[in-house]
């Protein structure tokens, strides 16, 4: 039965059997009902947490990510953002440190820590974390490189920003930076050649 609750979001016939309704617009209620039946179900906790996160109910979401985290690594990442979006930056940073302990050698904890530090106004430390993400996984430069470029832009280090936007292959941010600097023709040329 537990597995049926996991499959039912993708199968309206099964969903109707479990809930009496083939369609639902209230996924929070769906996962709450699943947790009434199986209170220790990590996947239901994560899915409910994600639905709450999407609704801006960050504190409630964090509680469910905490419940799912011992089983599902991704919940640790979601937990960081639940804290971050509820303006609990230090809690987010600590949760990210714990997340990185469970995902040694992976790129995402560095990327997530970069977001935490950026949100906390620690731009140089954030850049260092995003750079580590790029070192661990060079393919992450398309996302982390844009973040690094944006941070350099905010620090008014426009040459560094442009270099990272170029490295990340993001013509839009390159053009935006050129426009900001009054280089309209360079911005047009960059977008035209993209």
Short mmCIF file of C-alpha atoms in Angstrom, two decimals:
data_model
loop_
_atom_site.label_atom_id
_atom_site.label_comp_id
_atom_site.label_asym_id
_atom_site.label_seq_id
_atom_site.Cartn_x
_atom_site.Cartn_y
_atom_site.Cartn_z
CA UNK A 1 0.00 0.00 0.00
CA UNK A 2 2.84 2.40 0.80
CA UNK A 3 4.20 2.10 -2.73
CA UNK A 4 0.72 2.79 -4.12
CA UNK A 5 0.79 6.20 -2.42
CA UNK A 6 4.10 6.90 -4.17
CA UNK A 7 2.74 5.86 -7.57
CA UNK A 8 -0.70 7.49 -7.25
CA UNK A 9 0.46 11.05 -8.08
CA UNK A 10 1.19 9.70 -11.58
CA UNK A 11 -1.85 7.41 -11.88
CA UNK A 12 -5.31 8.94 -11.56
CA UNK A 13 -7.04 5.55 -11.28
CA UNK A 14 -4.89 4.53 -8.35
CA UNK A 15 -5.24 8.01 -6.85
CA UNK A 16 -9.04 7.68 -7.03
CA UNK A 17 -8.82 4.31 -5.30
CA UNK A 18 -6.72 5.72 -2.44
CA UNK A 19 -8.37 9.12 -1.96
CA UNK A 20 -11.77 8.83 -3.59
CA UNK A 21 -10.79 11.62 -6.02
CA UNK A 22 -9.04 11.00 -9.36
CA UNK A 23 -7.78 14.57 -9.61
CA UNK A 24 -6.32 16.76 -6.93
CA UNK A 25 -5.18 20.33 -6.86
CA UNK A 26 -4.25 20.08 -3.21
CA UNK A 27 -1.04 18.07 -3.07
CA UNK A 28 -0.38 19.23 0.47
CA UNK A 29 -3.55 17.47 1.60
CA UNK A 30 -2.61 14.42 -0.47
CA UNK A 31 0.79 13.99 1.19
CA UNK A 32 -0.65 14.79 4.63
CA UNK A 33 -3.13 11.97 4.09
CA UNK A 34 -0.28 9.67 3.07
CA UNK A 35 1.61 10.60 6.24
CA UNK A 36 -1.46 9.88 8.36
CA UNK A 37 -1.25 6.34 7.04
CA UNK A 38 2.56 6.08 7.05
CA UNK A 39 3.98 8.71 9.45
CA UNK A 40 7.59 7.59 8.94
CA UNK A 41 7.55 7.67 5.13
CA UNK A 42 10.60 9.75 4.13
CA UNK A 43 9.44 10.25 0.54
CA UNK A 44 6.05 11.56 1.63
CA UNK A 45 7.82 13.93 4.03
CA UNK A 46 10.08 15.18 1.24
CA UNK A 47 7.22 15.57 -1.22
CA UNK A 48 5.09 17.40 1.34
CA UNK A 49 8.06 19.58 2.26
CA UNK A 50 8.57 20.46 -1.39
CA UNK A 51 4.90 21.39 -1.83
CA UNK A 52 5.08 23.60 1.26
CA UNK A 53 8.32 25.16 0.01
CA UNK A 54 6.59 26.02 -3.27
CA UNK A 55 3.82 27.72 -1.30
CA UNK A 56 6.26 29.81 0.72
CA UNK A 57 5.54 27.90 3.93
CA UNK A 58 9.24 27.53 4.67
CA UNK A 59 9.19 26.70 8.39
CA UNK A 60 6.66 23.90 7.86
CA UNK A 61 8.66 22.66 4.87
CA UNK A 62 11.84 22.53 6.96
CA UNK A 63 10.17 20.21 9.49
CA UNK A 64 9.37 17.70 6.76
CA UNK A 65 12.83 17.92 5.19
CA UNK A 66 14.34 17.22 8.61
CA UNK A 67 12.15 14.11 8.84
CA UNK A 68 13.22 12.94 5.37
CA UNK A 69 16.91 13.87 5.59
CA UNK A 70 18.17 10.72 7.33
CA UNK A 71 16.94 8.68 4.36
CA UNK A 72 17.03 11.04 1.35
CA UNK A 73 20.16 13.08 0.69
CA UNK A 74 18.29 15.57 -1.52
CA UNK A 75 16.14 16.53 1.48
CA UNK A 76 19.25 17.93 3.13
CA UNK A 77 19.68 20.29 0.18
CA UNK A 78 15.99 21.29 0.28
CA UNK A 79 16.32 21.91 4.03
CA UNK A 80 19.09 24.43 3.40
CA UNK A 81 16.82 26.43 1.07
CA UNK A 82 13.86 26.22 3.45
CA UNK A 83 16.03 27.85 6.11
CA UNK A 84 17.51 30.32 3.65
CA UNK A 85 14.14 31.45 2.31
CA UNK A 86 12.84 31.92 5.86
CA UNK A 87 15.78 34.30 6.53
CA UNK A 88 17.58 31.88 8.83
CA UNK A 89 20.92 32.25 7.08
CA UNK A 90 23.09 30.83 9.86
CA UNK A 91 20.83 27.79 10.17
CA UNK A 92 21.02 27.36 6.40
CA UNK A 93 24.82 27.52 6.48
CA UNK A 94 24.97 24.93 9.27
CA UNK A 95 22.51 22.66 7.44
CA UNK A 96 24.67 23.00 4.32
CA UNK A 97 27.78 22.00 6.28
CA UNK A 98 25.95 18.88 7.44
CA UNK A 99 24.75 18.24 3.89
CA UNK A 100 28.34 18.40 2.62
CA UNK A 101 29.37 15.78 5.21
CA UNK A 102 26.91 13.37 3.63
CA UNK A 103 27.92 14.21 0.07
CA UNK A 104 31.73 14.38 0.13
CA UNK A 105 33.30 15.13 -3.21
CA UNK A 106 30.03 16.26 -4.79
CA UNK A 107 29.57 19.61 -6.48
CA UNK A 108 26.11 20.57 -5.22
CA UNK A 109 27.00 21.30 -1.56
CA UNK A 110 29.53 23.89 -2.74
CA UNK A 111 26.95 25.44 -5.06
CA UNK A 112 24.35 25.49 -2.28
CA UNK A 113 26.82 26.99 0.20
CA UNK A 114 27.58 29.66 -2.39
CA UNK A 115 23.88 30.54 -2.48
CA UNK A 116 23.78 30.72 1.34
CA UNK A 117 26.78 33.00 1.56
CA UNK A 118 25.51 35.19 -1.28
CA UNK A 119 22.16 35.54 0.47
CA UNK A 120 24.04 36.41 3.66
CA UNK A 121 25.95 39.18 1.86
CA UNK A 122 29.31 37.38 1.98
CA UNK A 123 30.16 37.79 -1.69
CA UNK A 124 33.85 36.83 -1.64
CA UNK A 125 33.16 33.67 0.35
CA UNK A 126 30.27 32.85 -2.00
CA UNK A 127 32.53 33.23 -5.03
CA UNK A 128 35.05 30.83 -3.46
CA UNK A 129 32.32 28.21 -2.96
CA UNK A 130 31.03 28.54 -6.52
CA UNK A 131 34.62 28.25 -7.81
CA UNK A 132 35.00 25.01 -5.81
CA UNK A 133 31.79 23.74 -7.41
CA UNK A 134 33.35 24.41 -10.83
CA UNK A 135 36.55 22.60 -9.83
CA UNK A 136 34.68 19.53 -8.60
CA UNK A 137 32.43 19.42 -11.68
CA UNK A 138 33.58 21.50 -14.65
CA UNK A 139 30.16 20.99 -16.25
CA UNK A 140 28.63 23.07 -13.44
CA UNK A 141 30.25 26.20 -14.83
CA UNK A 142 27.08 26.96 -16.78
CA UNK A 143 25.25 27.59 -13.48
CA UNK A 144 27.97 28.33 -10.96
CA UNK A 145 29.85 30.50 -13.47
CA UNK A 146 26.83 32.71 -13.95
CA UNK A 147 26.54 33.09 -10.18
CA UNK A 148 30.22 34.03 -9.96
CA UNK A 149 29.75 36.55 -12.76
CA UNK A 150 26.69 38.04 -11.05
CA UNK A 151 28.59 38.42 -7.80
CA UNK A 152 31.48 40.16 -9.58
CA UNK A 153 28.89 42.37 -11.29
CA UNK A 154 27.43 43.31 -7.89
CA UNK A 155 30.94 44.09 -6.67
CA UNK A 156 31.38 46.34 -9.75
CA UNK A 157 34.17 44.08 -11.05
CA UNK A 158 32.84 44.11 -14.58
CA UNK A 159 35.82 42.58 -16.40
CA UNK A 160 35.74 39.56 -14.07
CA UNK A 161 31.97 39.37 -14.47
CA UNK A 162 32.25 39.36 -18.26
CA UNK A 163 34.96 36.71 -18.17
CA UNK A 164 32.75 34.39 -16.10
CA UNK A 165 29.67 35.05 -18.22
CA UNK A 166 31.76 34.21 -21.28
CA UNK A 167 33.08 31.05 -19.63
CA UNK A 168 29.51 30.07 -18.69
CA UNK A 169 28.43 30.75 -22.28
CA UNK A 170 25.69 33.14 -21.22
CA UNK A 171 25.24 35.80 -23.91
CA UNK A 172 22.35 37.47 -22.10
CA UNK A 173 24.37 38.37 -18.98
CA UNK A 174 27.31 39.42 -21.16
CA UNK A 175 25.00 41.74 -23.11
CA UNK A 176 23.40 43.06 -19.93
CA UNK A 177 26.82 43.91 -18.51
CA UNK A 178 27.84 45.66 -21.73
CA UNK A 179 24.59 47.67 -21.69
CA UNK A 180 25.21 48.58 -18.05
CA UNK A 181 28.63 49.87 -19.06
CA UNK A 182 27.18 51.80 -22.00
CA UNK A 183 28.65 49.48 -24.64
CA UNK A 184 25.48 49.05 -26.67
CA UNK A 185 27.17 47.90 -29.88
CA UNK A 186 29.12 45.19 -28.04
CA UNK A 187 25.92 44.03 -26.40
CA UNK A 188 24.13 43.88 -29.77
CA UNK A 189 27.05 42.11 -31.39
CA UNK A 190 27.17 39.52 -28.61
CA UNK A 191 23.46 38.78 -28.80
CA UNK A 192 23.50 38.72 -32.59
CA UNK A 193 26.34 36.17 -32.62
CA UNK A 194 24.76 34.00 -29.90
#
